[in-house]
mmCIF file with all atom_site columns, C-alpha atoms in Angstrom:
data_model
loop_
_atom_site.group_PDB
_atom_site.id
_atom_site.type_symbol
_atom_site.label_atom_id
_atom_site.label_alt_id
_atom_site.label_comp_id
_atom_site.label_asym_id
_atom_site.label_entity_id
_atom_site.label_seq_id
_atom_site.pdbx_PDB_ins_code
_atom_site.Cartn_x
_atom_site.Cartn_y
_atom_site.Cartn_z
_atom_site.occupancy
_atom_site.B_iso_or_equiv
_atom_site.pdbx_formal_charge
_atom_site.auth_seq_id
_atom_site.auth_comp_id
_atom_site.auth_asym_id
_atom_site.auth_atom_id
_atom_site.pdbx_PDB_model_num
ATOM 1   C CA . MET F 1 1   ? -92.497  144.986 117.193 1.00 48.00 ? 312 MET F CA 1
ATOM 2   C CA . ASN F 1 2   ? -93.568  142.558 114.465 1.00 58.00 ? 313 ASN F CA 1
ATOM 3   C CA . THR F 1 3   ? -95.156  139.509 116.091 1.00 74.00 ? 314 THR F CA 1
ATOM 4   C CA . GLN F 1 4   ? -95.878  137.601 112.866 1.00 87.00 ? 315 GLN F CA 1
ATOM 5   C CA . PRO F 1 5   ? -93.985  134.294 112.746 1.00 92.00 ? 316 PRO F CA 1
ATOM 6   C CA . HIS F 1 6   ? -91.095  134.490 110.298 1.00 95.00 ? 317 HIS F CA 1
ATOM 7   C CA . ILE F 1 7   ? -90.680  131.680 107.755 1.00 96.00 ? 318 ILE F CA 1
ATOM 8   C CA . LEU F 1 8   ? -87.494  131.253 105.704 1.00 97.00 ? 319 LEU F CA 1
ATOM 9   C CA . VAL F 1 9   ? -88.012  129.222 102.513 1.00 97.00 ? 320 VAL F CA 1
ATOM 10  C CA . ILE F 1 10  ? -84.883  127.798 100.829 1.00 97.00 ? 321 ILE F CA 1
ATOM 11  C CA . ASP F 1 11  ? -85.781  126.327 97.434  1.00 96.00 ? 322 ASP F CA 1
ATOM 12  C CA . ASP F 1 12  ? -84.411  126.746 93.918  1.00 94.00 ? 323 ASP F CA 1
ATOM 13  C CA . GLU F 1 13  ? -87.789  126.475 92.155  1.00 94.00 ? 324 GLU F CA 1
ATOM 14  C CA . PRO F 1 14  ? -89.085  130.004 91.443  1.00 94.00 ? 325 PRO F CA 1
ATOM 15  C CA . GLN F 1 15  ? -92.691  128.825 91.232  1.00 94.00 ? 326 GLN F CA 1
ATOM 16  C CA . ILE F 1 16  ? -92.457  127.203 94.671  1.00 93.00 ? 327 ILE F CA 1
ATOM 17  C CA . LEU F 1 17  ? -90.954  130.353 96.164  1.00 95.00 ? 328 LEU F CA 1
ATOM 18  C CA . ARG F 1 18  ? -93.662  132.542 94.631  1.00 95.00 ? 329 ARG F CA 1
ATOM 19  C CA . ALA F 1 19  ? -96.467  130.225 95.692  1.00 94.00 ? 330 ALA F CA 1
ATOM 20  C CA . LEU F 1 20  ? -95.253  129.854 99.266  1.00 95.00 ? 331 LEU F CA 1
ATOM 21  C CA . ARG F 1 21  ? -94.615  133.583 99.631  1.00 95.00 ? 332 ARG F CA 1
ATOM 22  C CA . THR F 1 22  ? -98.171  134.344 98.463  1.00 95.00 ? 333 THR F CA 1
ATOM 23  C CA . ILE F 1 23  ? -99.863  131.629 100.527 1.00 95.00 ? 334 ILE F CA 1
ATOM 24  C CA . LEU F 1 24  ? -97.884  132.115 103.734 1.00 95.00 ? 335 LEU F CA 1
ATOM 25  C CA . THR F 1 25  ? -98.161  135.892 103.587 1.00 95.00 ? 336 THR F CA 1
ATOM 26  C CA . SER F 1 26  ? -101.940 135.547 103.252 1.00 95.00 ? 337 SER F CA 1
ATOM 27  C CA . LYS F 1 27  ? -101.868 133.453 106.450 1.00 93.00 ? 338 LYS F CA 1
ATOM 28  C CA . GLN F 1 28  ? -100.133 136.249 108.364 1.00 92.00 ? 339 GLN F CA 1
ATOM 29  C CA . PHE F 1 29  ? -96.585  134.899 108.199 1.00 95.00 ? 340 PHE F CA 1
ATOM 30  C CA . ARG F 1 30  ? -93.554  136.982 107.315 1.00 93.00 ? 341 ARG F CA 1
ATOM 31  C CA . VAL F 1 31  ? -91.664  135.255 104.521 1.00 96.00 ? 342 VAL F CA 1
ATOM 32  C CA . THR F 1 32  ? -88.057  135.439 103.378 1.00 96.00 ? 343 THR F CA 1
ATOM 33  C CA . THR F 1 33  ? -86.860  133.338 100.441 1.00 96.00 ? 344 THR F CA 1
ATOM 34  C CA . ALA F 1 34  ? -83.530  132.046 99.179  1.00 96.00 ? 345 ALA F CA 1
ATOM 35  C CA . SER F 1 35  ? -82.791  130.051 96.033  1.00 95.00 ? 346 SER F CA 1
ATOM 36  C CA . ARG F 1 36  ? -79.347  128.784 97.082  1.00 95.00 ? 347 ARG F CA 1
ATOM 37  C CA . GLY F 1 37  ? -78.050  127.002 100.144 1.00 94.00 ? 348 GLY F CA 1
ATOM 38  C CA . GLU F 1 38  ? -75.332  129.499 101.071 1.00 92.00 ? 349 GLU F CA 1
ATOM 39  C CA . GLU F 1 39  ? -77.794  132.360 100.693 1.00 95.00 ? 350 GLU F CA 1
ATOM 40  C CA . GLY F 1 40  ? -80.233  130.526 102.950 1.00 94.00 ? 351 GLY F CA 1
ATOM 41  C CA . LEU F 1 41  ? -77.586  129.999 105.634 1.00 92.00 ? 352 LEU F CA 1
ATOM 42  C CA . THR F 1 42  ? -76.697  133.688 105.540 1.00 92.00 ? 353 THR F CA 1
ATOM 43  C CA . LEU F 1 43  ? -80.337  134.766 105.787 1.00 93.00 ? 354 LEU F CA 1
ATOM 44  C CA . ALA F 1 44  ? -80.976  132.323 108.633 1.00 91.00 ? 355 ALA F CA 1
ATOM 45  C CA . ALA F 1 45  ? -78.122  133.809 110.644 1.00 88.00 ? 356 ALA F CA 1
ATOM 46  C CA . ALA F 1 46  ? -79.130  137.382 109.854 1.00 87.00 ? 357 ALA F CA 1
ATOM 47  C CA . ASN F 1 47  ? -82.882  137.056 110.402 1.00 87.00 ? 358 ASN F CA 1
ATOM 48  C CA . LEU F 1 48  ? -83.286  134.208 112.929 1.00 87.00 ? 359 LEU F CA 1
ATOM 49  C CA . PRO F 1 49  ? -86.527  132.828 111.455 1.00 93.00 ? 360 PRO F CA 1
ATOM 50  C CA . ASP F 1 50  ? -89.092  130.863 113.462 1.00 93.00 ? 361 ASP F CA 1
ATOM 51  C CA . VAL F 1 51  ? -89.326  128.023 110.910 1.00 96.00 ? 362 VAL F CA 1
ATOM 52  C CA . ILE F 1 52  ? -87.172  127.044 107.930 1.00 97.00 ? 363 ILE F CA 1
ATOM 53  C CA . ILE F 1 53  ? -88.669  125.254 104.933 1.00 97.00 ? 364 ILE F CA 1
ATOM 54  C CA . LEU F 1 54  ? -85.810  123.566 103.087 1.00 97.00 ? 365 LEU F CA 1
ATOM 55  C CA . ASP F 1 55  ? -85.536  121.812 99.726  1.00 94.00 ? 366 ASP F CA 1
ATOM 56  C CA . LEU F 1 56  ? -82.933  119.051 99.513  1.00 91.00 ? 367 LEU F CA 1
ATOM 57  C CA . SER F 1 57  ? -81.924  119.696 95.888  1.00 90.00 ? 368 SER F CA 1
ATOM 58  C CA . LEU F 1 58  ? -80.137  123.039 95.750  1.00 94.00 ? 369 LEU F CA 1
ATOM 59  C CA . PRO F 1 59  ? -77.786  124.304 93.028  1.00 93.00 ? 370 PRO F CA 1
ATOM 60  C CA . ASP F 1 60  ? -74.751  125.053 95.199  1.00 93.00 ? 371 ASP F CA 1
ATOM 61  C CA . ILE F 1 61  ? -74.716  122.791 98.268  1.00 92.00 ? 372 ILE F CA 1
ATOM 62  C CA . ASP F 1 62  ? -76.811  119.789 99.233  1.00 90.00 ? 373 ASP F CA 1
ATOM 63  C CA . GLY F 1 63  ? -79.840  120.474 101.398 1.00 92.00 ? 374 GLY F CA 1
ATOM 64  C CA . LEU F 1 64  ? -78.618  117.893 103.921 1.00 91.00 ? 375 LEU F CA 1
ATOM 65  C CA . GLU F 1 65  ? -75.432  119.920 104.319 1.00 90.00 ? 376 GLU F CA 1
ATOM 66  C CA . VAL F 1 66  ? -77.526  123.038 104.904 1.00 93.00 ? 377 VAL F CA 1
ATOM 67  C CA . CYS F 1 67  ? -79.492  121.162 107.558 1.00 92.00 ? 378 CYS F CA 1
ATOM 68  C CA . SER F 1 68  ? -76.322  119.963 109.299 1.00 86.00 ? 379 SER F CA 1
ATOM 69  C CA . ARG F 1 69  ? -74.759  123.420 109.289 1.00 88.00 ? 380 ARG F CA 1
ATOM 70  C CA . LEU F 1 70  ? -77.907  124.989 110.694 1.00 91.00 ? 381 LEU F CA 1
ATOM 71  C CA . ARG F 1 71  ? -77.948  122.448 113.512 1.00 86.00 ? 382 ARG F CA 1
ATOM 72  C CA . GLU F 1 72  ? -74.461  123.520 114.531 1.00 77.00 ? 383 GLU F CA 1
ATOM 73  C CA . TRP F 1 73  ? -75.890  126.728 115.979 1.00 82.00 ? 384 TRP F CA 1
ATOM 74  C CA . THR F 1 74  ? -79.697  126.740 116.024 1.00 85.00 ? 385 THR F CA 1
ATOM 75  C CA . GLN F 1 75  ? -82.625  124.503 116.979 1.00 83.00 ? 386 GLN F CA 1
ATOM 76  C CA . VAL F 1 76  ? -85.104  126.379 114.776 1.00 91.00 ? 387 VAL F CA 1
ATOM 77  C CA . PRO F 1 77  ? -87.610  123.885 113.280 1.00 94.00 ? 388 PRO F CA 1
ATOM 78  C CA . ILE F 1 78  ? -86.647  122.663 109.810 1.00 96.00 ? 389 ILE F CA 1
ATOM 79  C CA . ILE F 1 79  ? -89.325  121.237 107.519 1.00 96.00 ? 390 ILE F CA 1
ATOM 80  C CA . ILE F 1 80  ? -87.961  119.452 104.459 1.00 94.00 ? 391 ILE F CA 1
ATOM 81  C CA . LEU F 1 81  ? -89.815  119.779 101.139 1.00 91.00 ? 392 LEU F CA 1
ATOM 82  C CA . SER F 1 82  ? -88.473  117.416 98.518  1.00 88.00 ? 393 SER F CA 1
ATOM 83  C CA . VAL F 1 83  ? -89.386  115.406 95.440  1.00 86.00 ? 394 VAL F CA 1
ATOM 84  C CA . LYS F 1 84  ? -87.334  112.572 96.935  1.00 79.00 ? 395 LYS F CA 1
ATOM 85  C CA . ASP F 1 85  ? -89.829  110.118 98.392  1.00 76.00 ? 396 ASP F CA 1
ATOM 86  C CA . SER F 1 86  ? -87.709  107.191 99.538  1.00 81.00 ? 397 SER F CA 1
ATOM 87  C CA . GLU F 1 87  ? -87.745  106.136 103.176 1.00 83.00 ? 398 GLU F CA 1
ATOM 88  C CA . ARG F 1 88  ? -83.953  106.296 103.198 1.00 84.00 ? 399 ARG F CA 1
ATOM 89  C CA . GLU F 1 89  ? -83.941  109.951 102.127 1.00 86.00 ? 400 GLU F CA 1
ATOM 90  C CA . LYS F 1 90  ? -86.444  110.845 104.828 1.00 88.00 ? 401 LYS F CA 1
ATOM 91  C CA . VAL F 1 91  ? -84.560  108.991 107.557 1.00 89.00 ? 402 VAL F CA 1
ATOM 92  C CA . VAL F 1 92  ? -81.250  110.619 106.619 1.00 88.00 ? 403 VAL F CA 1
ATOM 93  C CA . ALA F 1 93  ? -82.810  114.102 106.628 1.00 89.00 ? 404 ALA F CA 1
ATOM 94  C CA . LEU F 1 94  ? -84.460  113.558 110.005 1.00 90.00 ? 405 LEU F CA 1
ATOM 95  C CA . ASP F 1 95  ? -81.254  112.116 111.457 1.00 86.00 ? 406 ASP F CA 1
ATOM 96  C CA . LYS F 1 96  ? -79.417  115.221 110.210 1.00 85.00 ? 407 LYS F CA 1
ATOM 97  C CA . GLY F 1 97  ? -81.691  117.329 112.395 1.00 87.00 ? 408 GLY F CA 1
ATOM 98  C CA . ALA F 1 98  ? -84.792  118.067 110.318 1.00 92.00 ? 409 ALA F CA 1
ATOM 99  C CA . ASP F 1 99  ? -88.044  118.158 112.295 1.00 91.00 ? 410 ASP F CA 1
ATOM 100 C CA . ASP F 1 100 ? -90.418  117.086 109.552 1.00 93.00 ? 411 ASP F CA 1
ATOM 101 C CA . TYR F 1 101 ? -90.529  115.994 105.911 1.00 93.00 ? 412 TYR F CA 1
ATOM 102 C CA . LEU F 1 102 ? -93.106  116.605 103.179 1.00 92.00 ? 413 LEU F CA 1
ATOM 103 C CA . THR F 1 103 ? -92.897  115.244 99.660  1.00 90.00 ? 414 THR F CA 1
ATOM 104 C CA . LYS F 1 104 ? -93.613  117.412 96.609  1.00 87.00 ? 415 LYS F CA 1
ATOM 105 C CA . PRO F 1 105 ? -96.273  117.907 95.440  1.00 85.00 ? 416 PRO F CA 1
ATOM 106 C CA . PHE F 1 106 ? -97.684  118.696 98.868  1.00 87.00 ? 417 PHE F CA 1
ATOM 107 C CA . GLY F 1 107 ? -101.009 119.888 100.206 1.00 90.00 ? 418 GLY F CA 1
ATOM 108 C CA . ILE F 1 108 ? -100.882 123.441 101.500 1.00 91.00 ? 419 ILE F CA 1
ATOM 109 C CA . GLU F 1 109 ? -103.213 122.676 104.420 1.00 93.00 ? 420 GLU F CA 1
ATOM 110 C CA . GLU F 1 110 ? -100.904 119.874 105.511 1.00 92.00 ? 421 GLU F CA 1
ATOM 111 C CA . LEU F 1 111 ? -97.900  122.175 105.266 1.00 94.00 ? 422 LEU F CA 1
ATOM 112 C CA . LEU F 1 112 ? -99.677  124.837 107.334 1.00 94.00 ? 423 LEU F CA 1
ATOM 113 C CA . ALA F 1 113 ? -100.536 122.213 109.957 1.00 92.00 ? 424 ALA F CA 1
ATOM 114 C CA . ARG F 1 114 ? -96.904  121.093 110.123 1.00 92.00 ? 425 ARG F CA 1
ATOM 115 C CA . ILE F 1 115 ? -95.789  124.733 110.474 1.00 94.00 ? 426 ILE F CA 1
ATOM 116 C CA . ARG F 1 116 ? -98.212  125.280 113.373 1.00 92.00 ? 427 ARG F CA 1
ATOM 117 C CA . VAL F 1 117 ? -96.919  122.176 115.145 1.00 88.00 ? 428 VAL F CA 1
ATOM 118 C CA . ALA F 1 118 ? -93.313  123.269 114.609 1.00 90.00 ? 429 ALA F CA 1
ATOM 119 C CA . LEU F 1 119 ? -94.043  126.749 115.986 1.00 90.00 ? 430 LEU F CA 1
ATOM 120 C CA . ARG F 1 120 ? -95.736  125.350 119.101 1.00 84.00 ? 431 ARG F CA 1
ATOM 121 C CA . HIS F 1 121 ? -92.913  122.950 119.808 1.00 80.00 ? 432 HIS F CA 1
ATOM 122 C CA . TYR F 1 122 ? -90.250  125.604 119.276 1.00 81.00 ? 433 TYR F CA 1
ATOM 123 C CA . ALA F 1 123 ? -92.072  128.037 121.552 1.00 79.00 ? 434 ALA F CA 1
ATOM 124 C CA . GLN F 1 124 ? -92.209  125.399 124.276 1.00 70.00 ? 435 GLN F CA 1
ATOM 125 C CA . THR F 1 125 ? -88.513  124.591 124.036 1.00 68.00 ? 436 THR F CA 1
ATOM 126 C CA . GLN F 1 126 ? -87.464  128.250 123.923 1.00 65.00 ? 437 GLN F CA 1
ATOM 127 C CA . GLY F 1 127 ? -89.817  129.655 126.555 1.00 57.00 ? 438 GLY F CA 1
ATOM 128 C CA . SER F 1 128 ? -88.872  130.109 130.175 1.00 45.00 ? 439 SER F CA 1
ATOM 129 C CA . ASN F 1 129 ? -91.865  127.953 131.124 1.00 49.00 ? 440 ASN F CA 1
ATOM 130 C CA . PRO F 1 130 ? -91.904  125.028 128.703 1.00 54.00 ? 441 PRO F CA 1
ATOM 131 C CA . ASN F 1 131 ? -95.048  122.966 128.562 1.00 66.00 ? 442 ASN F CA 1
ATOM 132 C CA . THR F 1 132 ? -94.495  120.093 130.998 1.00 76.00 ? 443 THR F CA 1
ATOM 133 C CA . VAL F 1 133 ? -98.034  118.711 130.885 1.00 86.00 ? 444 VAL F CA 1
ATOM 134 C CA . ILE F 1 134 ? -98.904  117.147 127.544 1.00 90.00 ? 445 ILE F CA 1
ATOM 135 C CA . ARG F 1 135 ? -102.515 116.276 126.718 1.00 92.00 ? 446 ARG F CA 1
ATOM 136 C CA . ALA F 1 136 ? -103.835 114.061 123.957 1.00 94.00 ? 447 ALA F CA 1
ATOM 137 C CA . GLY F 1 137 ? -107.546 113.426 124.206 1.00 94.00 ? 448 GLY F CA 1
ATOM 138 C CA . GLN F 1 138 ? -108.161 111.832 127.624 1.00 94.00 ? 449 GLN F CA 1
ATOM 139 C CA . VAL F 1 139 ? -104.459 111.098 128.108 1.00 96.00 ? 450 VAL F CA 1
ATOM 140 C CA . GLU F 1 140 ? -102.391 113.455 130.272 1.00 95.00 ? 451 GLU F CA 1
ATOM 141 C CA . ILE F 1 141 ? -98.615  113.169 130.681 1.00 93.00 ? 452 ILE F CA 1
ATOM 142 C CA . ASP F 1 142 ? -96.939  115.215 133.410 1.00 89.00 ? 453 ASP F CA 1
ATOM 143 C CA . LEU F 1 143 ? -93.236  115.289 132.566 1.00 83.00 ? 454 LEU F CA 1
ATOM 144 C CA . VAL F 1 144 ? -92.283  116.831 135.918 1.00 73.00 ? 455 VAL F CA 1
ATOM 145 C CA . GLU F 1 145 ? -94.273  114.486 138.127 1.00 82.00 ? 456 GLU F CA 1
ATOM 146 C CA . ARG F 1 146 ? -93.490  111.576 135.784 1.00 85.00 ? 457 ARG F CA 1
ATOM 147 C CA . SER F 1 147 ? -97.139  110.557 135.846 1.00 91.00 ? 458 SER F CA 1
ATOM 148 C CA . VAL F 1 148 ? -99.551  109.411 133.138 1.00 95.00 ? 459 VAL F CA 1
ATOM 149 C CA . THR F 1 149 ? -103.340 109.345 133.433 1.00 96.00 ? 460 THR F CA 1
ATOM 150 C CA . ARG F 1 150 ? -106.148 108.325 131.117 1.00 96.00 ? 461 ARG F CA 1
ATOM 151 C CA . ASN F 1 151 ? -109.651 109.536 131.898 1.00 95.00 ? 462 ASN F CA 1
ATOM 152 C CA . SER F 1 152 ? -108.146 110.824 135.176 1.00 93.00 ? 463 SER F CA 1
ATOM 153 C CA . VAL F 1 153 ? -107.075 107.304 136.164 1.00 95.00 ? 464 VAL F CA 1
ATOM 154 C CA . GLU F 1 154 ? -103.381 106.541 136.640 1.00 95.00 ? 465 GLU F CA 1
ATOM 155 C CA . VAL F 1 155 ? -101.821 104.452 133.881 1.00 96.00 ? 466 VAL F CA 1
ATOM 156 C CA . ARG F 1 156 ? -99.155  102.114 135.184 1.00 95.00 ? 467 ARG F CA 1
ATOM 157 C CA . LEU F 1 157 ? -96.130  102.025 132.905 1.00 95.00 ? 468 LEU F CA 1
ATOM 158 C CA . THR F 1 158 ? -92.808  100.262 133.151 1.00 93.00 ? 469 THR F CA 1
ATOM 159 C CA . ALA F 1 159 ? -89.710  102.445 133.350 1.00 89.00 ? 470 ALA F CA 1
ATOM 160 C CA . THR F 1 160 ? -88.937  101.816 129.671 1.00 90.00 ? 471 THR F CA 1
ATOM 161 C CA . GLU F 1 161 ? -92.519  102.440 128.571 1.00 94.00 ? 472 GLU F CA 1
ATOM 162 C CA . TYR F 1 162 ? -92.504  105.760 130.415 1.00 93.00 ? 473 TYR F CA 1
ATOM 163 C CA . LYS F 1 163 ? -89.135  106.822 129.014 1.00 89.00 ? 474 LYS F CA 1
ATOM 164 C CA . LEU F 1 164 ? -90.331  106.081 125.480 1.00 93.00 ? 475 LEU F CA 1
ATOM 165 C CA . LEU F 1 165 ? -93.641  107.896 125.950 1.00 94.00 ? 476 LEU F CA 1
ATOM 166 C CA . ALA F 1 166 ? -91.995  110.905 127.611 1.00 89.00 ? 477 ALA F CA 1
ATOM 167 C CA . TYR F 1 167 ? -89.489  111.269 124.768 1.00 89.00 ? 478 TYR F CA 1
ATOM 168 C CA . LEU F 1 168 ? -92.237  111.198 122.143 1.00 92.00 ? 479 LEU F CA 1
ATOM 169 C CA . ALA F 1 169 ? -94.569  113.475 124.124 1.00 90.00 ? 480 ALA F CA 1
ATOM 170 C CA . ALA F 1 170 ? -91.818  116.021 124.773 1.00 84.00 ? 481 ALA F CA 1
ATOM 171 C CA . ASN F 1 171 ? -91.530  116.385 120.983 1.00 84.00 ? 482 ASN F CA 1
ATOM 172 C CA . PRO F 1 172 ? -95.223  116.602 120.008 1.00 86.00 ? 483 PRO F CA 1
ATOM 173 C CA . GLY F 1 173 ? -95.876  116.442 116.284 1.00 86.00 ? 484 GLY F CA 1
ATOM 174 C CA . ARG F 1 174 ? -92.221  115.900 115.450 1.00 86.00 ? 485 ARG F CA 1
ATOM 175 C CA . VAL F 1 175 ? -91.171  112.810 113.517 1.00 89.00 ? 486 VAL F CA 1
ATOM 176 C CA . LEU F 1 176 ? -88.562  110.941 115.570 1.00 90.00 ? 487 LEU F CA 1
ATOM 177 C CA . THR F 1 177 ? -86.612  108.301 113.676 1.00 90.00 ? 488 THR F CA 1
ATOM 178 C CA . HIS F 1 178 ? -86.225  104.722 114.858 1.00 90.00 ? 489 HIS F CA 1
ATOM 179 C CA . ARG F 1 179 ? -82.520  105.380 115.328 1.00 86.00 ? 490 ARG F CA 1
ATOM 180 C CA . ALA F 1 180 ? -83.071  108.515 117.421 1.00 86.00 ? 491 ALA F CA 1
ATOM 181 C CA . ILE F 1 181 ? -85.653  106.820 119.647 1.00 88.00 ? 492 ILE F CA 1
ATOM 182 C CA . LEU F 1 182 ? -83.622  103.654 120.166 1.00 87.00 ? 493 LEU F CA 1
ATOM 183 C CA . SER F 1 183 ? -80.496  105.645 120.977 1.00 83.00 ? 494 SER F CA 1
ATOM 184 C CA . HIS F 1 184 ? -82.339  107.854 123.477 1.00 80.00 ? 495 HIS F CA 1
ATOM 185 C CA . VAL F 1 185 ? -84.519  105.242 125.193 1.00 85.00 ? 496 VAL F CA 1
ATOM 186 C CA . TRP F 1 186 ? -82.223  102.228 125.052 1.00 82.00 ? 497 TRP F CA 1
ATOM 187 C CA . ASP F 1 187 ? -78.587  102.608 124.028 1.00 73.00 ? 498 ASP F CA 1
ATOM 188 C CA . PRO F 1 188 ? -76.637  103.770 120.939 1.00 68.00 ? 499 PRO F CA 1
ATOM 189 C CA . ALA F 1 189 ? -75.616  100.136 120.461 1.00 72.00 ? 500 ALA F CA 1
ATOM 190 C CA . ASP F 1 190 ? -79.295  99.236  119.954 1.00 71.00 ? 501 ASP F CA 1
ATOM 191 C CA . VAL F 1 191 ? -80.077  101.634 117.105 1.00 70.00 ? 502 VAL F CA 1
ATOM 192 C CA . ASP F 1 192 ? -80.819  98.815  114.651 1.00 77.00 ? 503 ASP F CA 1
ATOM 193 C CA . ARG F 1 193 ? -83.126  96.832  116.964 1.00 84.00 ? 504 ARG F CA 1
ATOM 194 C CA . VAL F 1 194 ? -86.401  98.217  115.672 1.00 87.00 ? 505 VAL F CA 1
ATOM 195 C CA . GLU F 1 195 ? -88.239  95.162  117.027 1.00 89.00 ? 506 GLU F CA 1
ATOM 196 C CA . TYR F 1 196 ? -87.679  96.516  120.568 1.00 86.00 ? 507 TYR F CA 1
ATOM 197 C CA . LEU F 1 197 ? -89.443  99.681  119.601 1.00 92.00 ? 508 LEU F CA 1
ATOM 198 C CA . ARG F 1 198 ? -92.388  97.985  117.908 1.00 94.00 ? 509 ARG F CA 1
ATOM 199 C CA . VAL F 1 199 ? -93.052  95.848  120.983 1.00 95.00 ? 510 VAL F CA 1
ATOM 200 C CA . PHE F 1 200 ? -93.082  98.816  123.362 1.00 95.00 ? 511 PHE F CA 1
ATOM 201 C CA . ILE F 1 201 ? -95.159  101.008 121.041 1.00 97.00 ? 512 ILE F CA 1
ATOM 202 C CA . ARG F 1 202 ? -97.710  98.203  120.873 1.00 97.00 ? 513 ARG F CA 1
ATOM 203 C CA . GLN F 1 203 ? -97.776  97.986  124.667 1.00 97.00 ? 514 GLN F CA 1
ATOM 204 C CA . LEU F 1 204 ? -98.240  101.753 125.006 1.00 97.00 ? 515 LEU F CA 1
ATOM 205 C CA . ARG F 1 205 ? -101.076 101.757 122.479 1.00 97.00 ? 516 ARG F CA 1
ATOM 206 C CA . LYS F 1 206 ? -102.889 99.070  124.464 1.00 97.00 ? 517 LYS F CA 1
ATOM 207 C CA . LYS F 1 207 ? -102.676 101.229 127.582 1.00 97.00 ? 518 LYS F CA 1
ATOM 208 C CA . LEU F 1 208 ? -103.401 104.646 126.047 1.00 97.00 ? 519 LEU F CA 1
ATOM 209 C CA . GLU F 1 209 ? -105.387 104.336 122.828 1.00 96.00 ? 520 GLU F CA 1
ATOM 210 C CA . ASP F 1 210 ? -109.141 103.763 122.582 1.00 94.00 ? 521 ASP F CA 1
ATOM 211 C CA . ASP F 1 211 ? -108.430 101.424 119.667 1.00 96.00 ? 522 ASP F CA 1
ATOM 212 C CA . PRO F 1 212 ? -104.806 100.223 119.561 1.00 95.00 ? 523 PRO F CA 1
ATOM 213 C CA . ASP F 1 213 ? -105.283 99.105  115.950 1.00 95.00 ? 524 ASP F CA 1
ATOM 214 C CA . GLN F 1 214 ? -106.398 102.613 114.918 1.00 95.00 ? 525 GLN F CA 1
ATOM 215 C CA . PRO F 1 215 ? -104.096 104.836 117.017 1.00 96.00 ? 526 PRO F CA 1
ATOM 216 C CA . LYS F 1 216 ? -104.769 108.553 117.341 1.00 95.00 ? 527 LYS F CA 1
ATOM 217 C CA . TYR F 1 217 ? -101.759 109.595 119.402 1.00 96.00 ? 528 TYR F CA 1
ATOM 218 C CA . LEU F 1 218 ? -98.854  107.214 118.774 1.00 97.00 ? 529 LEU F CA 1
ATOM 219 C CA . ILE F 1 219 ? -98.543  107.478 115.013 1.00 95.00 ? 530 ILE F CA 1
ATOM 220 C CA . ASN F 1 220 ? -96.315  105.296 112.843 1.00 94.00 ? 531 ASN F CA 1
ATOM 221 C CA . GLU F 1 221 ? -94.356  106.845 109.978 1.00 91.00 ? 532 GLU F CA 1
ATOM 222 C CA . PRO F 1 222 ? -93.679  103.667 107.958 1.00 90.00 ? 533 PRO F CA 1
ATOM 223 C CA . GLY F 1 223 ? -90.013  102.850 107.627 1.00 88.00 ? 534 GLY F CA 1
ATOM 224 C CA . ILE F 1 224 ? -89.012  106.060 109.396 1.00 91.00 ? 535 ILE F CA 1
ATOM 225 C CA . GLY F 1 225 ? -90.172  106.319 113.000 1.00 93.00 ? 536 GLY F CA 1
ATOM 226 C CA . TYR F 1 226 ? -93.021  107.669 115.124 1.00 95.00 ? 537 TYR F CA 1
ATOM 227 C CA . ARG F 1 227 ? -94.675  110.906 116.108 1.00 93.00 ? 538 ARG F CA 1
ATOM 228 C CA . PHE F 1 228 ? -96.877  111.757 119.096 1.00 95.00 ? 539 PHE F CA 1
ATOM 229 C CA . LEU F 1 229 ? -99.968  113.801 118.273 1.00 93.00 ? 540 LEU F CA 1
ATOM 230 C CA . ALA F 1 230 ? -100.904 116.029 121.207 1.00 90.00 ? 541 ALA F CA 1
ATOM 231 C CA . ASP F 1 231 ? -103.892 118.362 121.487 1.00 86.00 ? 542 ASP F CA 1
ATOM 232 C CA . ASP F 1 232 ? -103.513 121.813 119.926 1.00 68.00 ? 543 ASP F CA 1
#
């Protein structure tokens, strides 16, 4: 049985496909490539990859449509690679179900790091024993016991602070949009009230970070949302 993680790359640039096949193969990944959206959807269904790397600009169907159609039947991590760098483009892609977004040109080490995070998160969500204790430095979050400690001392959180932290920590490394967080923690009617979110993130940083002004765990993605950086 082949235990190498399987990466499906959907991109219409031949040089990108060649480069990623060479680099990812050298890092012990199995790689399948597609240059069109429909081909990528077919290969995803046939091969059930562990991560999909998806370009937004495809010759037959829009990459956002590919993302939406994938999310109809699979929760496999989707990492967007795109020349489009606007905050709006990133937010739309993440709201469509993408897990992460990198802008071309990208650093290969950063891409590999994002792939590792996506694989860990997917393994946790798919396994029979998902990781219910999340650690980030001296911070420990027990999602079953609903407890948070820092340096082994209990951190007292309000109900809303805990719900926000638990949602971020349960998706370590994944960019969660403002809209997704507000809808989950507050109410779908509050999806535009980003000021709520900023206030509670600031409160959490004061309680969890060594330096709230230089956070290591609760990371802002400007104009897009937040991600929680857990230990490897």
